[in-house]
Coordinates of C-alpha atoms and ligand atoms in Angstrom, one line a residue:
M1 CA -13.6 28.1 -0.3
V2 CA -12.0 30.3 2.4
S3 CA -8.3 29.6 2.6
Q4 CA -7.2 28.5 6.0
S5 CA -3.9 28.9 7.8
P6 CA -2.7 26.3 10.3
P7 CA -2.4 27.4 13.9
D8 CA 1.2 28.1 15.1
R9 CA 1.1 25.4 17.7
V10 CA -0.8 22.1 17.8
D11 CA -0.4 19.0 19.9
A12 CA -0.1 16.8 16.8
L13 CA 0.5 17.5 13.1
V14 CA -0.6 14.6 10.9
V15 CA 0.7 14.4 7.4
G16 CA -1.6 12.7 4.9
A17 CA -5.4 12.6 4.6
G18 CA -5.9 9.0 3.5
F19 CA -7.0 6.0 5.6
G20 CA -4.1 6.5 8.0
G21 CA -4.4 10.3 8.6
I22 CA -8.2 10.1 8.9
Y23 CA -8.2 7.5 11.6
Q24 CA -5.2 9.1 13.4
L25 CA -7.0 12.4 13.5
Y26 CA -10.2 10.8 14.8
S27 CA -8.3 8.9 17.5
L28 CA -6.3 11.9 18.8
L29 CA -9.4 14.1 18.9
Q30 CA -10.9 11.5 21.2
L31 CA -7.9 12.1 23.6
G32 CA -8.8 15.8 23.6
L33 CA -5.6 16.8 21.7
S34 CA -5.4 19.7 19.2
V35 CA -4.7 18.1 15.8
K36 CA -4.2 19.3 12.2
V37 CA -4.0 17.1 9.2
I38 CA -2.3 18.4 6.1
D39 CA -2.2 17.0 2.7
M40 CA -0.6 18.2 -0.6
A41 CA -3.7 16.9 -2.4
G42 CA -6.8 19.0 -2.9
D43 CA -9.0 16.7 -0.8
V44 CA -9.1 13.5 1.2
G45 CA -8.2 10.1 -0.2
G46 CA -4.4 9.7 0.0
T47 CA -3.4 7.1 -2.6
W48 CA -6.9 7.0 -4.0
Y49 CA -7.0 10.8 -4.5
Y50 CA -4.2 10.4 -7.1
N51 CA -4.7 6.9 -8.5
R52 CA -7.8 7.6 -10.5
Y53 CA -6.8 5.6 -13.6
P54 CA -9.5 3.6 -15.4
G55 CA -9.9 0.2 -13.7
A56 CA -8.5 1.2 -10.3
M57 CA -9.8 -1.2 -7.7
S58 CA -8.9 -2.4 -4.3
D59 CA -8.2 -6.1 -4.3
S60 CA -9.0 -6.8 -0.7
Y61 CA -12.6 -7.9 -0.2
S62 CA -15.0 -4.9 0.3
E63 CA -15.9 -6.0 3.8
V64 CA -12.3 -5.6 5.1
Y65 CA -11.3 -2.6 2.9
R66 CA -12.7 -0.1 5.4
F67 CA -12.4 1.0 9.0
S68 CA -13.5 -1.5 11.6
W69 CA -13.9 0.9 14.4
D70 CA -17.2 2.6 13.4
K71 CA -19.5 -0.4 14.1
E72 CA -22.7 1.4 13.0
D73 CA -21.1 2.5 9.7
L74 CA -19.9 -1.0 9.1
Q75 CA -23.5 -2.2 9.2
T76 CA -25.0 0.5 7.2
Y77 CA -22.5 1.9 4.6
P78 CA -23.3 0.3 1.2
W79 CA -20.9 -1.6 -1.0
S80 CA -22.1 -3.2 -4.2
H81 CA -19.4 -5.6 -5.2
R82 CA -16.9 -8.0 -3.7
Y83 CA -14.2 -5.4 -4.3
V84 CA -14.4 -1.6 -4.0
Q85 CA -13.7 0.4 -7.1
G86 CA -11.3 3.4 -6.8
P87 CA -14.0 6.1 -7.0
D88 CA -16.0 4.3 -4.4
V89 CA -13.1 4.1 -2.0
L90 CA -12.8 7.9 -2.3
K91 CA -16.5 8.3 -1.7
Y92 CA -16.2 6.2 1.4
L93 CA -13.3 8.2 2.8
E94 CA -15.2 11.4 2.1
H95 CA -18.2 10.0 3.9
V96 CA -16.2 9.0 7.0
V97 CA -14.7 12.5 7.1
E98 CA -18.2 14.1 6.9
R99 CA -19.8 11.7 9.3
H100 CA -17.2 12.4 12.0
D101 CA -17.0 16.1 11.2
L102 CA -13.2 15.9 10.6
R103 CA -12.8 18.2 7.7
K104 CA -12.5 21.3 9.8
H105 CA -9.2 19.8 11.2
M106 CA -7.8 19.4 7.7
L107 CA -5.7 21.6 5.4
F108 CA -5.4 20.7 1.7
N109 CA -2.9 21.9 -0.9
T110 CA -0.5 22.0 1.9
E111 CA 2.7 20.0 1.7
L112 CA 5.2 19.2 4.5
L113 CA 8.5 20.6 3.3
S114 CA 10.7 20.0 6.4
A115 CA 10.6 19.4 10.1
Q116 CA 13.3 19.9 12.8
W117 CA 13.3 18.5 16.3
I118 CA 14.0 21.3 18.8
E119 CA 15.6 19.5 21.7
S120 CA 15.4 22.5 24.1
E121 CA 11.6 22.7 23.6
K122 CA 11.0 19.0 22.9
L123 CA 8.9 20.1 19.9
W124 CA 8.8 19.7 16.2
D125 CA 9.3 22.8 14.2
I126 CA 7.5 22.2 10.9
Q127 CA 7.7 24.2 7.6
L128 CA 4.8 23.9 5.1
S129 CA 4.6 24.7 1.4
T130 CA 2.2 27.5 2.2
G131 CA 4.9 29.4 3.9
A132 CA 3.4 28.7 7.3
T133 CA 5.3 27.1 10.2
V134 CA 3.8 25.0 13.0
K135 CA 5.2 23.7 16.2
A136 CA 3.9 20.4 17.3
T137 CA 4.6 18.0 20.2
Y138 CA 3.9 15.0 17.8
L139 CA 4.7 14.7 14.2
I140 CA 2.8 11.8 12.6
T141 CA 3.4 10.7 9.1
A142 CA 0.6 9.0 7.2
L143 CA 2.3 9.3 3.9
G144 CA 1.1 6.0 2.5
L145 CA 3.2 3.1 1.2
L146 CA 2.7 3.9 -2.4
S147 CA 2.5 7.5 -3.1
R148 CA 5.7 8.6 -4.8
P149 CA 5.4 7.7 -8.5
N150 CA 8.3 5.9 -10.2
F151 CA 8.9 7.8 -13.4
P152 CA 11.6 6.0 -15.4
D153 CA 14.1 8.1 -17.2
I154 CA 13.4 7.0 -20.7
P155 CA 15.3 9.1 -23.4
G156 CA 13.0 11.5 -25.2
L157 CA 10.0 11.0 -22.9
N158 CA 9.4 14.7 -22.7
T159 CA 9.4 15.0 -26.5
F160 CA 6.3 13.0 -26.9
K161 CA 3.7 15.1 -28.7
G162 CA 0.7 13.1 -27.5
T163 CA -0.6 12.7 -23.9
L164 CA 1.7 11.3 -21.3
C165 CA 0.3 10.3 -17.9
H166 CA 1.4 8.3 -14.9
T167 CA -1.4 6.2 -13.4
A168 CA -0.5 7.6 -9.9
A169 CA -1.1 11.2 -11.1
W170 CA -4.1 10.5 -13.3
N171 CA -5.8 13.3 -15.2
N172 CA -9.5 12.6 -15.4
D173 CA -9.8 14.8 -18.5
I174 CA -7.9 12.2 -20.6
D175 CA -10.3 10.6 -23.1
L176 CA -8.9 7.3 -24.3
K177 CA -11.8 6.3 -26.5
G178 CA -10.8 5.6 -30.1
K179 CA -7.1 6.4 -29.2
R180 CA -3.9 4.5 -29.9
V181 CA -2.6 3.9 -26.4
G182 CA 0.7 2.5 -25.1
V183 CA 0.9 1.2 -21.5
I184 CA 4.4 0.7 -19.9
G185 CA 4.3 -1.7 -17.0
C186 CA 2.2 -4.7 -16.1
G187 CA 2.2 -4.9 -12.3
S188 CA -1.0 -4.6 -10.3
T189 CA -1.8 -1.2 -11.9
G190 CA -0.9 -2.1 -15.5
V191 CA -3.0 -5.2 -15.3
Q192 CA -6.0 -3.2 -14.0
V193 CA -5.7 -0.4 -16.5
I194 CA -5.1 -2.7 -19.5
T195 CA -8.0 -4.9 -18.6
E196 CA -10.3 -1.9 -18.4
I197 CA -9.2 0.2 -21.4
A198 CA -8.8 -2.7 -23.9
K199 CA -12.6 -2.5 -24.3
Y200 CA -12.7 0.9 -25.8
V201 CA -9.4 2.1 -27.1
K202 CA -8.6 1.9 -30.8
E203 CA -5.2 0.2 -30.4
L204 CA -3.5 -0.9 -27.2
V205 CA 0.2 -1.7 -27.1
C206 CA 1.4 -3.2 -23.8
F207 CA 5.1 -2.8 -23.0
Q208 CA 6.0 -5.5 -20.6
R209 CA 9.4 -6.1 -19.0
H210 CA 8.6 -9.0 -16.6
P211 CA 5.3 -10.8 -17.0
Q212 CA 3.5 -11.3 -13.7
Y213 CA 1.3 -14.0 -12.5
T214 CA -2.3 -12.8 -12.1
V215 CA -5.4 -14.8 -11.3
P216 CA -9.1 -13.9 -11.6
S217 CA -10.4 -11.5 -8.9
G218 CA -13.8 -13.3 -8.9
D219 CA -15.5 -9.9 -8.6
T220 CA -19.3 -10.0 -8.6
P221 CA -22.1 -7.8 -7.4
V222 CA -23.1 -8.7 -3.8
T223 CA -26.6 -9.7 -3.0
A224 CA -28.7 -8.5 -0.1
E225 CA -28.4 -12.0 1.4
Y226 CA -24.6 -11.9 1.2
R227 CA -24.5 -8.5 2.9
A228 CA -26.9 -9.6 5.6
K229 CA -24.6 -12.6 6.3
V230 CA -21.6 -10.3 6.6
N231 CA -23.5 -7.9 8.8
A232 CA -24.5 -10.7 11.1
K233 CA -20.9 -11.6 11.9
Y234 CA -19.0 -8.4 11.1
D235 CA -17.2 -8.3 14.4
Q236 CA -16.0 -11.9 14.1
L237 CA -15.0 -11.3 10.5
M238 CA -12.9 -8.3 11.4
E239 CA -11.3 -10.2 14.3
Q240 CA -10.6 -13.2 12.1
S241 CA -8.9 -10.9 9.6
R242 CA -6.8 -9.3 12.3
K243 CA -5.7 -12.8 13.4
S244 CA -4.7 -13.9 10.0
L245 CA -1.6 -13.4 7.9
Y246 CA -2.7 -11.0 5.3
A247 CA -6.0 -9.7 6.8
M248 CA -7.6 -10.0 3.4
G249 CA -10.9 -11.4 4.6
F250 CA -10.5 -15.1 3.9
E251 CA -9.2 -18.0 6.0
E252 CA -5.7 -18.9 5.1
S253 CA -4.8 -22.6 4.8
D254 CA -2.8 -24.3 7.6
R255 CA -1.9 -27.3 5.4
S256 CA 1.2 -27.8 3.3
F257 CA 1.2 -28.5 -0.4
D258 CA 2.9 -31.8 0.1
S259 CA 0.2 -33.1 2.5
Y260 CA -2.1 -33.5 -0.5
T261 CA -2.0 -35.9 -3.5
P262 CA -1.2 -34.4 -6.9
E263 CA -4.9 -34.8 -7.9
E264 CA -6.0 -33.0 -4.7
Q265 CA -3.4 -30.2 -5.4
E266 CA -4.8 -29.7 -8.9
T267 CA -8.4 -29.6 -7.6
I268 CA -7.4 -27.0 -5.0
F269 CA -5.7 -24.8 -7.5
E270 CA -8.8 -25.0 -9.7
S271 CA -11.1 -24.1 -6.9
L272 CA -8.9 -21.2 -5.9
W273 CA -8.8 -20.0 -9.5
S274 CA -12.6 -20.1 -9.7
Q275 CA -13.1 -18.4 -6.4
G276 CA -10.7 -15.6 -7.3
N277 CA -8.5 -13.2 -5.3
G278 CA -4.7 -13.0 -5.6
F279 CA -3.8 -13.4 -1.9
R280 CA -6.3 -16.2 -1.6
F281 CA -4.7 -18.0 -4.5
M282 CA -1.3 -17.6 -2.8
G283 CA -2.4 -18.5 0.8
G284 CA -5.9 -19.9 0.7
G285 CA -5.1 -23.4 -0.5
F286 CA -1.7 -24.2 0.9
N287 CA 0.4 -22.6 3.6
D288 CA 3.7 -22.8 1.8
V289 CA 3.4 -21.5 -1.7
S290 CA 5.8 -18.7 -1.0
T291 CA 8.3 -20.9 0.8
N292 CA 8.2 -24.4 -0.7
K293 CA 9.8 -24.4 -4.2
N294 CA 7.7 -27.4 -5.3
A295 CA 4.5 -25.7 -4.2
N296 CA 5.5 -22.5 -5.9
A297 CA 6.5 -24.2 -9.1
A298 CA 3.2 -26.0 -9.2
A299 CA 1.3 -22.7 -8.7
C300 CA 3.4 -21.1 -11.5
A301 CA 2.7 -24.1 -13.9
F302 CA -1.0 -23.9 -13.1
I303 CA -1.2 -20.2 -14.0
R304 CA 1.0 -20.6 -17.1
K305 CA -1.3 -23.4 -18.2
K306 CA -4.3 -21.1 -17.8
I307 CA -2.7 -18.4 -19.8
A308 CA -2.0 -20.8 -22.6
Q309 CA -5.6 -21.9 -22.5
I310 CA -7.1 -18.4 -22.4
V311 CA -4.8 -16.5 -24.9
K312 CA -5.4 -17.9 -28.4
D313 CA -2.4 -16.4 -30.2
P314 CA 0.5 -18.7 -29.1
E315 CA 3.1 -15.9 -29.5
K316 CA 1.1 -13.5 -27.3
A317 CA 0.6 -16.4 -24.8
R318 CA 4.3 -17.1 -24.7
K319 CA 5.1 -13.5 -24.0
L320 CA 2.5 -13.3 -21.2
Q321 CA 3.7 -16.4 -19.4
P322 CA 5.9 -15.5 -16.4
Y323 CA 9.0 -17.6 -15.8
D324 CA 10.2 -16.5 -12.4
H325 CA 8.9 -17.5 -8.9
Y326 CA 5.3 -16.6 -8.0
A327 CA 6.6 -14.4 -5.2
R328 CA 5.8 -10.8 -5.8
R329 CA 2.7 -9.1 -4.4
P330 CA 0.0 -11.4 -5.6
L331 CA -2.2 -9.9 -8.4
C332 CA -5.7 -10.5 -9.5
D333 CA -7.7 -9.1 -12.4
S334 CA -11.1 -8.9 -14.1
G335 CA -10.2 -10.7 -17.2
Y336 CA -6.7 -9.5 -18.1
Y337 CA -5.4 -12.4 -20.3
K338 CA -8.5 -12.6 -22.5
Q339 CA -8.0 -8.9 -23.5
F340 CA -5.1 -10.2 -25.6
N341 CA -7.6 -12.1 -27.8
R342 CA -8.7 -8.7 -29.2
D343 CA -6.9 -7.9 -32.5
H344 CA -6.2 -4.4 -31.4
V345 CA -4.4 -5.4 -28.2
S346 CA -0.7 -6.4 -28.6
I347 CA 2.2 -7.1 -26.3
V348 CA 5.8 -6.0 -26.7
D349 CA 8.3 -8.1 -24.7
L350 CA 10.9 -5.6 -23.5
K351 CA 13.3 -8.3 -22.7
E352 CA 13.4 -9.2 -26.4
T353 CA 13.0 -5.7 -27.7
P354 CA 13.8 -3.0 -25.1
I355 CA 12.6 0.6 -25.4
T356 CA 15.4 2.7 -26.8
A357 CA 13.6 6.1 -26.9
V358 CA 10.4 8.0 -27.0
T359 CA 9.9 10.4 -29.9
G360 CA 7.2 12.8 -30.7
E361 CA 5.3 10.0 -32.4
G362 CA 5.5 7.2 -29.9
I363 CA 7.8 4.5 -28.4
V364 CA 10.8 3.2 -30.2
T365 CA 12.1 -0.3 -29.5
T366 CA 15.3 -2.0 -30.6
G367 CA 15.6 -2.4 -34.3
G368 CA 14.1 1.0 -34.8
K369 CA 10.4 -0.1 -34.6
V370 CA 8.2 2.9 -33.9
H371 CA 5.0 2.2 -32.1
E372 CA 2.9 5.3 -33.0
L373 CA 0.7 6.4 -30.2
D374 CA -1.7 9.1 -29.1
V375 CA -1.3 8.4 -25.4
I376 CA 1.4 6.8 -23.2
I377 CA 0.4 5.6 -19.8
M378 CA 3.1 5.0 -17.4
A379 CA 2.0 2.2 -15.1
T380 CA 5.5 2.0 -13.7
G381 CA 4.8 1.9 -10.1
F382 CA 6.2 3.7 -7.1
D383 CA 9.3 4.6 -5.2
A384 CA 7.5 2.7 -2.5
V385 CA 7.6 2.7 1.3
D386 CA 10.5 5.0 2.2
G387 CA 10.4 6.8 -1.2
N388 CA 7.6 8.9 0.2
Y389 CA 10.0 10.2 2.9
S390 CA 12.7 11.2 0.5
R391 CA 11.0 14.4 -0.7
V392 CA 10.9 15.9 2.8
R393 CA 13.7 16.9 5.1
I394 CA 13.1 15.6 8.6
Q395 CA 15.8 16.4 11.1
G396 CA 15.9 14.6 14.4
K397 CA 18.3 14.8 17.4
N398 CA 21.9 15.9 16.9
G399 CA 21.1 17.2 13.5
E400 CA 20.6 13.8 12.0
T401 CA 18.2 13.6 9.1
L402 CA 16.0 10.7 8.3
K403 CA 17.8 10.4 5.0
D404 CA 21.2 10.0 6.9
H405 CA 19.6 7.6 9.2
W406 CA 18.3 5.5 6.3
S407 CA 21.4 5.7 4.2
H408 CA 21.9 1.9 4.3
G409 CA 18.2 1.2 3.9
P410 CA 15.1 2.2 5.9
T411 CA 14.8 0.8 9.5
S412 CA 12.4 1.4 12.3
Y413 CA 11.0 -0.1 15.5
L414 CA 7.7 -1.8 14.6
G415 CA 7.3 0.3 11.4
V416 CA 6.3 3.2 13.7
S417 CA 9.3 4.8 15.4
V418 CA 12.9 5.7 14.6
A419 CA 15.7 6.3 17.1
N420 CA 16.8 9.9 17.3
F421 CA 13.4 11.0 16.0
P422 CA 11.5 11.6 19.2
N423 CA 7.7 12.1 19.1
M424 CA 7.7 11.2 15.5
F425 CA 5.4 8.3 14.5
M426 CA 5.0 6.7 11.2
I427 CA 1.8 5.0 10.1
T428 CA 2.8 2.0 7.9
G429 CA 6.4 3.1 7.9
P430 CA 9.2 0.9 6.7
Q431 CA 9.2 -2.6 8.4
G432 CA 5.5 -2.6 9.2
P433 CA 3.4 -5.6 8.4
F434 CA 2.8 -6.8 4.8
C435 CA -0.9 -7.2 4.7
N436 CA -4.3 -5.5 3.8
I437 CA -3.4 -1.9 4.2
P438 CA -6.4 -0.5 6.1
S439 CA -5.8 -3.3 8.7
A440 CA -2.1 -2.5 9.0
I441 CA -3.1 1.2 9.4
E442 CA -5.5 0.4 12.2
V443 CA -3.1 -1.5 14.3
H444 CA -0.5 1.2 13.9
V445 CA -2.8 4.1 14.7
E446 CA -4.1 2.3 17.8
F447 CA -0.6 1.6 19.0
I448 CA 0.5 5.3 18.4
T449 CA -2.7 6.6 20.1
E450 CA -2.2 4.4 23.1
A451 CA 1.5 5.4 23.4
I452 CA 0.6 9.1 23.2
K453 CA -2.2 8.6 25.8
Q454 CA 0.1 6.9 28.2
A455 CA 2.7 9.6 27.7
E456 CA 0.2 12.5 28.1
E457 CA -1.2 10.9 31.3
A458 CA 2.2 10.4 32.8
A459 CA 3.0 14.1 32.1
A460 CA -0.3 15.2 33.6
A461 CA 0.4 13.1 36.7
A462 CA 3.9 14.5 37.1
S463 CA 2.6 18.1 36.8
K464 CA 0.1 17.4 39.6
T465 CA 3.1 16.7 41.9
G466 CA 4.8 19.9 40.7
E467 CA 7.2 18.3 38.4
Q468 CA 7.4 19.9 34.9
K469 CA 8.2 17.0 32.6
K470 CA 8.0 16.9 28.8
V471 CA 6.8 14.0 26.7
V472 CA 9.5 12.3 24.6
V473 CA 8.4 9.1 23.0
E474 CA 11.5 7.7 21.4
T475 CA 12.8 4.2 20.5
T476 CA 16.3 3.1 21.0
M477 CA 18.9 2.2 18.4
K478 CA 19.0 -1.3 20.0
A479 CA 15.3 -1.8 19.6
E480 CA 15.4 -0.6 16.0
S481 CA 18.3 -2.9 15.2
D482 CA 16.6 -5.9 16.9
W483 CA 13.4 -5.2 15.0
N484 CA 15.4 -5.2 11.7
G485 CA 16.6 -8.7 12.8
V486 CA 13.1 -9.8 13.4
C487 CA 12.0 -8.5 10.0
E488 CA 15.0 -10.3 8.3
K489 CA 14.1 -13.5 10.1
S490 CA 10.4 -13.2 9.0
V491 CA 11.4 -13.5 5.4
E492 CA 14.0 -16.2 5.8
G493 CA 13.2 -19.1 3.4
S494 CA 10.7 -17.0 1.5
L495 CA 10.9 -16.9 -2.3
F496 CA 9.8 -13.2 -2.0
K497 CA 13.4 -12.6 -1.0
E498 CA 14.7 -14.1 -4.2
T499 CA 12.4 -12.2 -6.4
A500 CA 13.0 -8.6 -7.4
S501 CA 10.2 -6.2 -6.8
W502 CA 9.2 -3.0 -5.2
I503 CA 8.8 -4.8 -1.9
F504 CA 12.6 -4.8 -1.4
G505 CA 13.2 -1.6 -3.4
A506 CA 14.4 -3.4 -6.5
N507 CA 12.2 -1.5 -8.9
V508 CA 13.9 1.9 -8.7
P509 CA 17.5 2.2 -10.1
G510 CA 20.0 3.0 -7.4
K511 CA 17.6 2.4 -4.5
T512 CA 19.1 0.4 -1.6
L513 CA 17.9 -3.2 -1.5
A514 CA 16.6 -3.8 2.0
I515 CA 13.8 -5.4 4.0
R516 CA 10.9 -3.0 3.9
F517 CA 8.2 -5.1 5.6
Y518 CA 7.7 -7.5 8.5
F519 CA 6.5 -10.7 6.8
G520 CA 5.4 -12.6 9.9
G521 CA 1.7 -11.7 9.3
L522 CA -0.7 -9.3 11.0
R523 CA -1.6 -11.7 13.9
K524 CA 2.1 -12.0 15.0
F525 CA 2.7 -8.3 14.4
R526 CA -0.2 -7.5 16.7
E527 CA 1.3 -9.9 19.3
E528 CA 4.6 -8.0 19.0
L529 CA 2.8 -4.7 19.6
Q530 CA 0.9 -6.1 22.5
K531 CA 4.1 -7.3 24.1
V532 CA 5.5 -3.8 23.9
V533 CA 2.4 -2.3 25.5
D534 CA 2.2 -4.9 28.2
S535 CA 5.9 -4.4 29.1
N536 CA 5.4 -0.7 29.6
Y537 CA 6.9 0.1 26.2
V538 CA 10.0 -2.0 26.0
G539 CA 12.3 -0.7 23.3
F540 CA 11.3 2.9 24.1
R541 CA 13.1 5.3 26.4
P542 CA 11.1 6.5 29.4
F543 CA 8.3 8.8 28.1
L544 CA 9.1 11.8 30.2
E545 CA 12.2 14.1 30.3
S546 CA 12.8 17.2 32.2
Ligands
NA7_1 P1 4.8 -2.3 -9.8 O1 4.2 -3.6 -9.2 O2 6.1 -1.9 -9.3 O3 4.8 -2.5 -11.4 C1 5.4 -1.6 -12.2 C2 5.6 -2.1 -13.6 O4 6.3 -1.2 -14.4 C3 6.3 -3.4 -13.7 O5 5.7 -4.2 -14.7 C4 7.7 -3.0 -14.1 O6 8.5 -3.9 -14.8 C5 7.4 -1.8 -15.0 N1 8.5 -0.9 -15.2 C6 9.1 -0.1 -14.2 N2 10.0 0.6 -14.8 C7 10.1 0.3 -16.1 C8 10.9 0.7 -17.2 N3 11.8 1.6 -17.0 N4 10.6 0.2 -18.4 C9 9.6 -0.8 -18.5 N5 8.9 -1.2 -17.6 C10 9.1 -0.7 -16.3 O7 3.8 -1.1 -9.6 P2 2.2 -1.1 -9.6 O8 1.8 0.3 -9.7 O9 1.7 -2.0 -10.7 O10 1.8 -1.8 -8.3 C11 2.4 -1.3 -7.1 C12 1.4 -1.6 -6.0 O11 0.4 -0.6 -6.0 C13 0.7 -2.9 -6.0 O12 1.4 -3.9 -5.5 C14 -0.6 -2.6 -5.3 O13 -0.4 -2.7 -3.9 C15 -0.8 -1.2 -5.6 P3 9.4 -5.0 -13.9 O14 8.5 -5.9 -13.4 O15 10.1 -4.1 -12.9 O16 10.3 -5.5 -14.9

């Protein structure tokens, strides 16, 4: 492949070639702007480029885990199951890039190192890992919510003589068949990888700190009839999803737990369990599982009962049963609990016997027990949301860096814009909506594109009258602080707030605990965006400066 250099000057530099970067590129090209997308990865895919671990799967329904803007492609692009497997998400994104001839605007193996706002020129001066520098009117970060791996500092980890791999930096050459494998972590990723590899490894030891509630995914192949039904109402389906809380492709319940009798409640839980899908289990039967302690406790008891029924060894079942609220990102699986009925699959409860070290031979837990292993898989998650920004130096007005700006926790206006960082837009930045990610990306990209369009048109109109104005799209400190208040309010009364997870930054030692999402749901989030557009961008300074 011929190596390419970026041009010295572009209208927009987009960082990241996943769902967000692809759609942003497509949209800005429609405006006639010059755009480059860079990505440190070797090809398109974003999160999916790196997370190639066995069992990787999206847990939004296939029909909504894609772009909604290419209507013809929605009708024709095939998907075989209710959920898209990791390799198929990658194929889909590659397909979109080819279909819209976007690759020629992309540079891979190219990392953003730093960017400075040049006030006198109203431009971003951007340094890349290739040694190149680029000036851009707009800097758009599509870094993903989950792209910086969380690699815990376990003593002796680098002395391990076998293979060590994080799920978010998966090496496809690893052959797990017939191996003794340890998996550290049992969140969404750990559950997927354990469920998949339990079938063919020689021995599997699962190191679990907090058990999590997971329900069946209900994944099945889709029939031609099912697809035809989806195709017949695709527009309505996408619109319904955009008007829902989580945009996961199902109707959320509008009835409270207490409005049903105990028998009805049990029947609803059973029905949700057999239909499958984590978000559906949380929001499809009752509208208050994450806010009403009784409803939440009932959901917990229901799942705990299922675990006890599925897992035959009572000691394994006890360890697998969670004890805290059901208020982390809801999980689903393709038969996780039943894997523990295999003799070669065991569980180590790290609350009872923490890991003390890793040696050349394996993982040591308290009491000196050595779990001898050929492979250690770190399914330990991500330094999520703002973690992706901490490896780059972005300097805005008055020399302020994003790191300084976020020293008390990451804030933004609408998850998109940060005061003192003009013409910088984030796709799914901190304090964006908590929902199906492609849907969140679409609303952000459409908002950013419209703001840029308005600003560019205003600049063109001014220049016709002989005024030389420059585009500066920047939010105010007040708007940012008010939005932080809106986000805080959106999680009031929610048990999510009382439950430690990556959503608030609790998973990485030393990370500031802060509200990193807007929890009001996608429908309300879109309404907030619309209010801003309709009011000629309230919360932003005027778009033109001399
Ligand atoms: P998660 O949900 O953050 O899960 C990470 C898991 O790793 C979780 O079980 C953690 O235990 C565990 N962990 C983290 N650090 C350690 C150490 N030091 N020792 C033992 N165990 C540890 O990440 P995922 O990748 O599973 O999922 C993240 C999102 O990606 C998911 O929501 C999807 O949207 C895709 P803990 O619970 O903190 O005790």
